[in-house]
Amino acid sequence: MRIGVLTAGGDCPGLNAVIRSVVHRATTGYDDEVIGFEDGFKGLLDGHYRPLDLNAVSGILARGGTILGSARMERARLSEAAENCVALQREYGLDALVPIGGEGTLTAARMLSDAGMPVVGVPKTIDNDISSTDRTFGFDTAVTVATEAMDRLKTTAESHQRVMVVEVMGRHAGWIALESGMAGGAHGICLPERPFDPADLVKMVEERFSRGKKFAVICVAEGAHPADGTMDYKKGEIDQYGHERFQGIGNRLAVELEKRLGKEARPVILGHVQRGGTPTAYDRVLATRFGWHAVEAVHRGDFGRMTALRGTDVRMVPLAEAVTQLKTVPEDRMEEAESVF
Amino acid sequence: MRIGVLTAGGDCPGLNAVIRSVVHRATTGYDDEVIGFEDGFKGLLDGHYRPLDLNAVSGILARGGTILGSARMERARLSEAAENCVALQREYGLDALVPIGGEGTLTAARMLSDAGMPVVGVPKTIDNDISSTDRTFGFDTAVTVATEAMDRLKTTAESHQRVMVVEVMGRHAGWIALESGMAGGAHGICLPERPFDPADLVKMVEERFSRGKKFAVICVAEGAHPADGTMDYKKGEIDQYGHERFQGIGNRLAVELEKRLGKEARPVILGHVQRGGTPTAYDRVLATRFGWHAVEAVHRGDFGRMTALRGTDVRMVPLAEAVTQLKTVPEDRMEEAESVF
Amino acid sequence: MRIGVLTAGGDCPGLNAVIRSVVHRATTGYDDEVIGFEDGFKGLLDGHYRPLDLNAVSGILARGGTILGSARMERARLSEAAENCVALQREYGLDALVPIGGEGTLTAARMLSDAGMPVVGVPKTIDNDISSTDRTFGFDTAVTVATEAMDRLKTTAESHQRVMVVEVMGRHAGWIALESGMAGGAHGICLPERPFDPADLVKMVEERFSRGKKFAVICVAEGAHPADGTMDYKKGEIDQYGHERFQGIGNRLAVELEKRLGKEARPVILGHVQRGGTPTAYDRVLATRFGWHAVEAVHRGDFGRMTALRGTDVRMVPLAEAVTQLKTVPEDRMEEAESVF
Amino acid sequence: MRIGVLTAGGDCPGLNAVIRSVVHRATTGYDDEVIGFEDGFKGLLDGHYRPLDLNAVSGILARGGTILGSARMERARLSEAAENCVALQREYGLDALVPIGGEGTLTAARMLSDAGMPVVGVPKTIDNDISSTDRTFGFDTAVTVATEAMDRLKTTAESHQRVMVVEVMGRHAGWIALESGMAGGAHGICLPERPFDPADLVKMVEERFSRGKKFAVICVAEGAHPADGTMDYKKGEIDQYGHERFQGIGNRLAVELEKRLGKEARPVILGHVQRGGTPTAYDRVLATRFGWHAVEAVHRGDFGRMTALRGTDVRMVPLAEAVTQLKTVPEDRMEEAESVF
């Protein structure tokens, strides 16, 4: 068989581990041929690809990023891909395509699948917000990086009697904020799922100070926002890449808290360090398992589906199911976190 | 309510996170009183305990070990505890006891429960070998430490054209070897569940050298052993603590491979570093959730059970169910690992 | 003897290691008594202090921050301290005062010393910009944190063909940028000591892209600034704490490069994570040695001086010498760094 | 110019950083050509080498090991090399040879230099025992790894009221034990430079237990040994690679202490993890500077010398001076360490 692999969307630790696993399983388990398309769907459309053998994936397990590159693509070109996908499949002699990516990529994968391409998807997002899978690789690494930062910030906050506002990734779902906030021992967590009232944070900080704990760490997802009427806030200017330049909620909230509390409040915007670099052991294992199961699915002809973690098992779930709804933080998980503030 | 907490058995990163979570939830969520027995069941029998309030658990989330201490106890004294447990309960005015521990502790917990003590268990083992829960806290930390060691050892092995044999923990179940071996990119994994043939390892190493990969890393669980007749091996002298002094399988296998291969093979015995120190973010979150749910179970009167991770949920499962059978590595998980050797 | 210790100025990993070392050496080596003033010179003036014995410093070696707290103090009150220092000395029964701090603290220490207080200083700054000592503790930790961030950012930059601008600490001296830039493999380093021309960075990035290296990481000290006329730049609004709110050079430079290059350029502002948390082994050793030598100096009556690293030795140097001139990055160190861009 | 580079002797984090720096400086600073001999002096004698350009050293800064490989060579062949070195120099068209290695390598380098080869040495040893340089790269990484292990072991020791004996590298000089022992907060340090009396360790542990600190960590260099008559000890069987198989001082001392104390004492032999893997920021900077200065020395014709750190400067020192005497731990450094036990 000839299997095509591509990585699309944002960076995510573990991508290389999937690629390596697909190549190992396909070539040593089945004598397949694997080719890797460069820069996501772009490579598929433009015919940029290279053969991937054991040597090509040697030493990449622990490396961040993706050896295949990744790039954004306009919707128009994706539709073009879907229309031509049978022709593309024939051109490259593909028996299966394994796209590794987030919600956008899996939606595209579904389009291709619907149009006749034999597709097995592998979900990827540091945000952990894809339905149908308990976890996605990359998420544990992001949480780990954010937790280590909070471990460091706590001592600074404590020594200087400061409030630290740590902004972590998560535009639409607050999983990273939830888990890194719990693991880092944050005293407040703000999620996109639940508009916050700055007055509650002020109260929490003042209570802490009043019982001698003269510092606080607040963990804020970049997509968190105040409840209507609770804070003078409008979203910052959005640049062409979808980022709120320098006026994100972390910076804003630190200013607001400083004003209300009359105490130093400092923002720390963790940014891209959360999504780069070597994956944690957890993410390497999950990514490797996803790669293995993707190849198995290819050989079973189990197309139009993607790998998913369910408990301790990796199973195949319909692509359709995975992309219809974002997996957000449920109220009871937030309640657990709040109890240890 | 008055809740007693104790930690028993071997060290495990995350114990303090559970204690902290129990105290937070019980005192801020319910206005309970929490006391901590020292050195496991010993403290329960000998009346050594101290009150645990928010201050007592401040700053311990990220700390390894257990602030309550832990000690082994003879079976005889445990039976004594079971016999007297209603008296003990009355003596301390306990509404519930939350023992945090591994198989032995949970078995003792069950004895106490059967004898009438209102018990909610929290499972703990770096070995991940407790049935009824997808994962135990401490395991991720152990795997992470072992993976980081293998990351380091690989470059040494490669530069010096050597075989490295890394012995990790796991006397009866090979989960740490399986996952750290996968994550660390080992070229061979030996588990207690499946006797190995040194000849297979020799063959693997020689194949690697023949295709220019002039090094190999083999990850061995301390409980792994050769298949009958494949290697001159008898278990080493067992000391009073149940350890095979300096003659463990890691050392033995390195000697054997060096002899058979005519190449340098070096053992590295990771030992206790795997079970000490700060827990990973994953383990802190899981431990915190277990603590929260234990308190909820106490308030629901849901006794004789323990917390368990099932998928993304924490549920209560009967203690009886948890301790009847060790959770070992199934064959298909080993097959996944082998594909990326 | 009775020795007073205080920590002043910004947070710096290793402060606790100095305190611990002073207490150990003084109490077990000499049978001295040690007291710790809280929140820097404030505690000295306000009489807030507590005895420090072995128990008080147990377990703090690896902890970031300072158990004594630290706070800014107005110059006026410092002068007041200097005027009253003989009275203060008598009041507390001090035989010596060991202030641990940066340039400001050491200047204050010198004032007290000139006014008659028996002072032995210990230099502290993550910026490494104190003359007369080869290195200060805290610096290695800051460089390590920044280097780990750059290690992570590189894979993101590479996978997405991006320019990353990493802003590190260093308002007046560029040591952190220099060493973390070298260690993190940055392709450009901007220091306060040498105004940069954005055109040079643009040229460097374009050259890299033209030879197939489609990413770049630029490490910028927060105090770096463009040469006159090279970039439309005015310093941002300075808040009451001396910080340029959200308009620092890292953010500005990323915008500028994106505009000039027509490629995505992303800023990452590392901020306070560089100065908090557990010190590196290097910093723990240096801090411990400084503490030891400070006590020795006290017992030799070697006042008005501070500890300093010279080669492999710790020596005492006059406070006067240490604070007259900032130690900045010399041109030849920058030349070394440039050769590996 | 045409410069040959080789790495010889044991693995050491930072080797690749030197190679990369030499190539960068030589090719972009001077338009030189660089070739790398494989597997140390072996490659020089056998003609195994390859050109090293910027691409060949891309991405290796943070990688452990050496891309050139390293191998032991018999003295006889080294003498052969020395005899033929002018012929070899002509054969490869070398203007200079830059061997990177430890004492053995530098001694060989001196032989070649004496025989007429234009040699610039770069010292390398994780043991930090080379005279004439304040520090060697690799040492900081080894100390860091050992310190992190001790951080982890302390919580285990404390929770279980145990004595942990940690054996670190250092056959002839105890620098790693000294500094990791200080940084890791060990309560006893045993160095090759000073035979120890187990009775002193027993006394220390008993004193600790008597004041409620019911655990201890002892850091032992692999070359440490008891003073005559203090312990029944003979060195273990030495294998062909110079290692004492499984009977090293760490294991022996743990058994001895357990016997004398009647308390659990556990050995942890850190072994090869200390010398592999990614170098610390400190080591990357030092290694990069050494590479830069080696090329400068070549261009100045400053042969028969090696790079050395003196204070904050890198200077050239005679090879002869560097290899005549091992740099061991002086008594006053040990005294500093003892004060914080």
PDB file of N, CA and C in Angstrom, chain C residues 205-257:
ATOM      1  N   VAL C 205      17.378  37.600   8.374  1.00  0.00           N
ATOM      2  CA  VAL C 205      16.251  36.683   8.161  1.00  0.00           C
ATOM      3  C   VAL C 205      16.141  36.329   6.681  1.00  0.00           C
ATOM      4  N   GLU C 206      16.276  37.327   5.839  1.00  0.00           N
ATOM      5  CA  GLU C 206      16.135  37.054   4.402  1.00  0.00           C
ATOM      6  C   GLU C 206      17.225  36.128   3.894  1.00  0.00           C
ATOM      7  N   GLU C 207      18.415  36.320   4.383  1.00  0.00           N
ATOM      8  CA  GLU C 207      19.505  35.416   4.009  1.00  0.00           C
ATOM      9  C   GLU C 207      19.216  33.985   4.444  1.00  0.00           C
ATOM     10  N   ARG C 208      18.694  33.852   5.681  1.00  0.00           N
ATOM     11  CA  ARG C 208      18.363  32.510   6.162  1.00  0.00           C
ATOM     12  C   ARG C 208      17.301  31.856   5.264  1.00  0.00           C
ATOM     13  N   PHE C 209      16.245  32.609   4.984  1.00  0.00           N
ATOM     14  CA  PHE C 209      15.187  32.046   4.138  1.00  0.00           C
ATOM     15  C   PHE C 209      15.735  31.677   2.763  1.00  0.00           C
ATOM     16  N   SER C 210      16.633  32.515   2.267  1.00  0.00           N
ATOM     17  CA  SER C 210      17.129  32.250   0.907  1.00  0.00           C
ATOM     18  C   SER C 210      17.980  30.979   0.870  1.00  0.00           C
ATOM     19  N   ARG C 211      18.615  30.607   2.006  1.00  0.00           N
ATOM     20  CA  ARG C 211      19.336  29.322   1.957  1.00  0.00           C
ATOM     21  C   ARG C 211      18.536  28.195   2.614  1.00  0.00           C
ATOM     22  N   GLY C 212      17.208  28.346   2.608  1.00  0.00           N
ATOM     23  CA  GLY C 212      16.352  27.221   2.986  1.00  0.00           C
ATOM     24  C   GLY C 212      16.036  27.110   4.466  1.00  0.00           C
ATOM     25  N   LYS C 213      16.621  27.969   5.296  1.00  0.00           N
ATOM     26  CA  LYS C 213      16.325  27.953   6.726  1.00  0.00           C
ATOM     27  C   LYS C 213      15.169  28.910   6.972  1.00  0.00           C
ATOM     28  N   LYS C 214      13.979  28.400   6.859  1.00  0.00           N
ATOM     29  CA  LYS C 214      12.824  29.277   6.789  1.00  0.00           C
ATOM     30  C   LYS C 214      12.261  29.624   8.162  1.00  0.00           C
ATOM     31  N   PHE C 215      13.106  30.052   9.065  1.00  0.00           N
ATOM     32  CA  PHE C 215      12.670  30.539  10.370  1.00  0.00           C
ATOM     33  C   PHE C 215      13.838  31.266  11.018  1.00  0.00           C
ATOM     34  N   ALA C 216      13.528  32.031  12.037  1.00  0.00           N
ATOM     35  CA  ALA C 216      14.602  32.700  12.780  1.00  0.00           C
ATOM     36  C   ALA C 216      14.112  33.026  14.172  1.00  0.00           C
ATOM     37  N   VAL C 217      15.034  32.994  15.119  1.00  0.00           N
ATOM     38  CA  VAL C 217      14.731  33.378  16.492  1.00  0.00           C
ATOM     39  C   VAL C 217      15.634  34.548  16.849  1.00  0.00           C
ATOM     40  N   ILE C 218      15.027  35.617  17.337  1.00  0.00           N
ATOM     41  CA  ILE C 218      15.796  36.800  17.726  1.00  0.00           C
ATOM     42  C   ILE C 218      15.602  37.030  19.219  1.00  0.00           C
ATOM     43  N   CYS C 219      16.707  37.163  19.920  1.00  0.00           N
ATOM     44  CA  CYS C 219      16.663  37.340  21.364  1.00  0.00           C
ATOM     45  C   CYS C 219      16.951  38.802  21.707  1.00  0.00           C
ATOM     46  N   VAL C 220      16.000  39.433  22.380  1.00  0.00           N
ATOM     47  CA  VAL C 220      16.096  40.876  22.622  1.00  0.00           C
ATOM     48  C   VAL C 220      16.043  41.150  24.126  1.00  0.00           C
ATOM     49  N   ALA C 221      17.031  41.871  24.626  1.00  0.00           N
ATOM     50  CA  ALA C 221      16.973  42.318  26.019  1.00  0.00           C
ATOM     51  C   ALA C 221      15.898  43.385  26.138  1.00  0.00           C
ATOM     52  N   GLU C 222      15.197  43.413  27.269  1.00  0.00           N
ATOM     53  CA  GLU C 222      14.114  44.399  27.396  1.00  0.00           C
ATOM     54  C   GLU C 222      14.626  45.834  27.285  1.00  0.00           C
ATOM     55  N   GLY C 223      15.917  46.018  27.555  1.00  0.00           N
ATOM     56  CA  GLY C 223      16.499  47.353  27.476  1.00  0.00           C
ATOM     57  C   GLY C 223      17.143  47.666  26.141  1.00  0.00           C
ATOM     58  N   ALA C 224      17.021  46.754  25.180  1.00  0.00           N
ATOM     59  CA  ALA C 224      17.597  47.016  23.856  1.00  0.00           C
ATOM     60  C   ALA C 224      16.764  48.079  23.142  1.00  0.00           C
ATOM     61  N   HIS C 225      17.382  48.808  22.243  1.00  0.00           N
ATOM     62  CA  HIS C 225      16.625  49.813  21.492  1.00  0.00           C
ATOM     63  C   HIS C 225      17.297  50.057  20.150  1.00  0.00           C
ATOM     64  N   PRO C 226      16.495  50.491  19.180  1.00  0.00           N
ATOM     65  CA  PRO C 226      17.052  50.704  17.844  1.00  0.00           C
ATOM     66  C   PRO C 226      17.972  51.927  17.814  1.00  0.00           C
ATOM     67  N   ALA C 227      18.930  51.898  16.923  1.00  0.00           N
ATOM     68  CA  ALA C 227      19.797  53.071  16.720  1.00  0.00           C
ATOM     69  C   ALA C 227      18.943  54.209  16.187  1.00  0.00           C
ATOM     70  N   ASP C 228      19.344  55.413  16.482  1.00  0.00           N
ATOM     71  CA  ASP C 228      18.576  56.591  16.051  1.00  0.00           C
ATOM     72  C   ASP C 228      18.284  56.547  14.559  1.00  0.00           C
ATOM     73  N   GLY C 229      17.044  56.798  14.246  1.00  0.00           N
ATOM     74  CA  GLY C 229      16.682  56.926  12.839  1.00  0.00           C
ATOM     75  C   GLY C 229      16.470  55.616  12.107  1.00  0.00           C
ATOM     76  N   THR C 230      16.642  54.498  12.797  1.00  0.00           N
ATOM     77  CA  THR C 230      16.500  53.227  12.072  1.00  0.00           C
ATOM     78  C   THR C 230      15.091  52.654  12.153  1.00  0.00           C
ATOM     79  N   MET C 231      14.306  53.157  13.063  1.00  0.00           N
ATOM     80  CA  MET C 231      12.979  52.568  13.263  1.00  0.00           C
ATOM     81  C   MET C 231      12.134  53.599  13.989  1.00  0.00           C
ATOM     82  N   ASP C 232      10.899  53.677  13.613  1.00  0.00           N
ATOM     83  CA  ASP C 232       9.987  54.610  14.273  1.00  0.00           C
ATOM     84  C   ASP C 232       9.678  54.059  15.655  1.00  0.00           C
ATOM     85  N   TYR C 233      10.335  54.600  16.643  1.00  0.00           N
ATOM     86  CA  TYR C 233      10.221  54.004  17.966  1.00  0.00           C
ATOM     87  C   TYR C 233      10.309  55.059  19.037  1.00  0.00           C
ATOM     88  N   LYS C 234       9.312  55.131  19.863  1.00  0.00           N
ATOM     89  CA  LYS C 234       9.554  55.867  21.094  1.00  0.00           C
ATOM     90  C   LYS C 234       9.186  54.941  22.246  1.00  0.00           C
ATOM     91  N   LYS C 235       9.857  55.135  23.342  1.00  0.00           N
ATOM     92  CA  LYS C 235       9.626  54.254  24.477  1.00  0.00           C
ATOM     93  C   LYS C 235       8.170  54.340  24.914  1.00  0.00           C
ATOM     94  N   GLY C 236       7.652  53.251  25.390  1.00  0.00           N
ATOM     95  CA  GLY C 236       6.254  53.211  25.803  1.00  0.00           C
ATOM     96  C   GLY C 236       6.030  53.945  27.109  1.00  0.00           C
ATOM     97  N   GLU C 237       4.789  54.092  27.432  1.00  0.00           N
ATOM     98  CA  GLU C 237       4.402  54.694  28.703  1.00  0.00           C
ATOM     99  C   GLU C 237       5.024  53.899  29.867  1.00  0.00           C
ATOM    100  N   ILE C 238       5.643  54.576  30.764  1.00  0.00           N
ATOM    101  CA  ILE C 238       6.261  53.893  31.903  1.00  0.00           C
ATOM    102  C   ILE C 238       5.311  53.973  33.097  1.00  0.00           C
ATOM    103  N   ASP C 239       5.008  52.837  33.668  1.00  0.00           N
ATOM    104  CA  ASP C 239       4.093  52.882  34.800  1.00  0.00           C
ATOM    105  C   ASP C 239       4.848  53.122  36.109  1.00  0.00           C
ATOM    106  N   GLN C 240       4.095  53.153  37.193  1.00  0.00           N
ATOM    107  CA  GLN C 240       4.704  53.527  38.468  1.00  0.00           C
ATOM    108  C   GLN C 240       5.786  52.547  38.941  1.00  0.00           C
ATOM    109  N   TYR C 241       5.790  51.345  38.367  1.00  0.00           N
ATOM    110  CA  TYR C 241       6.795  50.371  38.770  1.00  0.00           C
ATOM    111  C   TYR C 241       7.986  50.322  37.814  1.00  0.00           C
ATOM    112  N   GLY C 242       8.004  51.278  36.894  1.00  0.00           N
ATOM    113  CA  GLY C 242       9.141  51.331  35.993  1.00  0.00           C
ATOM    114  C   GLY C 242       9.029  50.425  34.792  1.00  0.00           C
ATOM    115  N   HIS C 243       7.836  49.866  34.572  1.00  0.00           N
ATOM    116  CA  HIS C 243       7.671  48.975  33.424  1.00  0.00           C
ATOM    117  C   HIS C 243       7.008  49.685  32.257  1.00  0.00           C
ATOM    118  N   GLU C 244       7.446  49.291  31.086  1.00  0.00           N
ATOM    119  CA  GLU C 244       6.852  49.810  29.870  1.00  0.00           C
ATOM    120  C   GLU C 244       5.683  48.899  29.539  1.00  0.00           C
ATOM    121  N   ARG C 245       4.513  49.327  29.850  1.00  0.00           N
ATOM    122  CA  ARG C 245       3.337  48.473  29.707  1.00  0.00           C
ATOM    123  C   ARG C 245       3.019  48.044  28.265  1.00  0.00           C
ATOM    124  N   PHE C 246       3.216  46.821  27.996  1.00  0.00           N
ATOM    125  CA  PHE C 246       2.728  46.192  26.750  1.00  0.00           C
ATOM    126  C   PHE C 246       3.294  46.833  25.484  1.00  0.00           C
ATOM    127  N   GLN C 247       4.242  47.717  25.646  1.00  0.00           N
ATOM    128  CA  GLN C 247       4.769  48.345  24.446  1.00  0.00           C
ATOM    129  C   GLN C 247       6.267  48.187  24.445  1.00  0.00           C
ATOM    130  N   GLY C 248       6.728  47.189  25.107  1.00  0.00           N
ATOM    131  CA  GLY C 248       8.155  46.934  25.213  1.00  0.00           C
ATOM    132  C   GLY C 248       8.746  46.639  23.851  1.00  0.00           C
ATOM    133  N   ILE C 249      10.052  46.541  23.821  1.00  0.00           N
ATOM    134  CA  ILE C 249      10.764  46.401  22.560  1.00  0.00           C
ATOM    135  C   ILE C 249      10.437  45.087  21.859  1.00  0.00           C
ATOM    136  N   GLY C 250      10.169  44.031  22.612  1.00  0.00           N
ATOM    137  CA  GLY C 250       9.853  42.746  21.991  1.00  0.00           C
ATOM    138  C   GLY C 250       8.613  42.837  21.121  1.00  0.00           C
ATOM    139  N   ASN C 251       7.545  43.387  21.686  1.00  0.00           N
ATOM    140  CA  ASN C 251       6.314  43.548  20.921  1.00  0.00           C
ATOM    141  C   ASN C 251       6.523  44.480  19.727  1.00  0.00           C
ATOM    142  N   ARG C 252       7.180  45.593  19.977  1.00  0.00           N
ATOM    143  CA  ARG C 252       7.410  46.551  18.901  1.00  0.00           C
ATOM    144  C   ARG C 252       8.231  45.975  17.756  1.00  0.00           C
ATOM    145  N   LEU C 253       9.267  45.271  18.134  1.00  0.00           N
ATOM    146  CA  LEU C 253      10.164  44.744  17.108  1.00  0.00           C
ATOM    147  C   LEU C 253       9.463  43.676  16.256  1.00  0.00           C
ATOM    148  N   ALA C 254       8.631  42.863  16.891  1.00  0.00           N
ATOM    149  CA  ALA C 254       7.908  41.836  16.128  1.00  0.00           C
ATOM    150  C   ALA C 254       7.011  42.501  15.074  1.00  0.00           C
ATOM    151  N   VAL C 255       6.303  43.551  15.483  1.00  0.00           N
ATOM    152  CA  VAL C 255       5.446  44.266  14.539  1.00  0.00           C
ATOM    153  C   VAL C 255       6.275  44.842  13.392  1.00  0.00           C
ATOM    154  N   GLU C 256       7.368  45.457  13.760  1.00  0.00           N
ATOM    155  CA  GLU C 256       8.231  46.087  12.759  1.00  0.00           C
ATOM    156  C   GLU C 256       8.779  45.067  11.754  1.00  0.00           C
ATOM    157  N   LEU C 257       9.241  43.941  12.268  1.00  0.00           N
ATOM    158  CA  LEU C 257       9.827  42.927  11.381  1.00  0.00           C
ATOM    159  C   LEU C 257       8.763  42.313  10.482  1.00  0.00           C
TER     160      LEU C 257
END
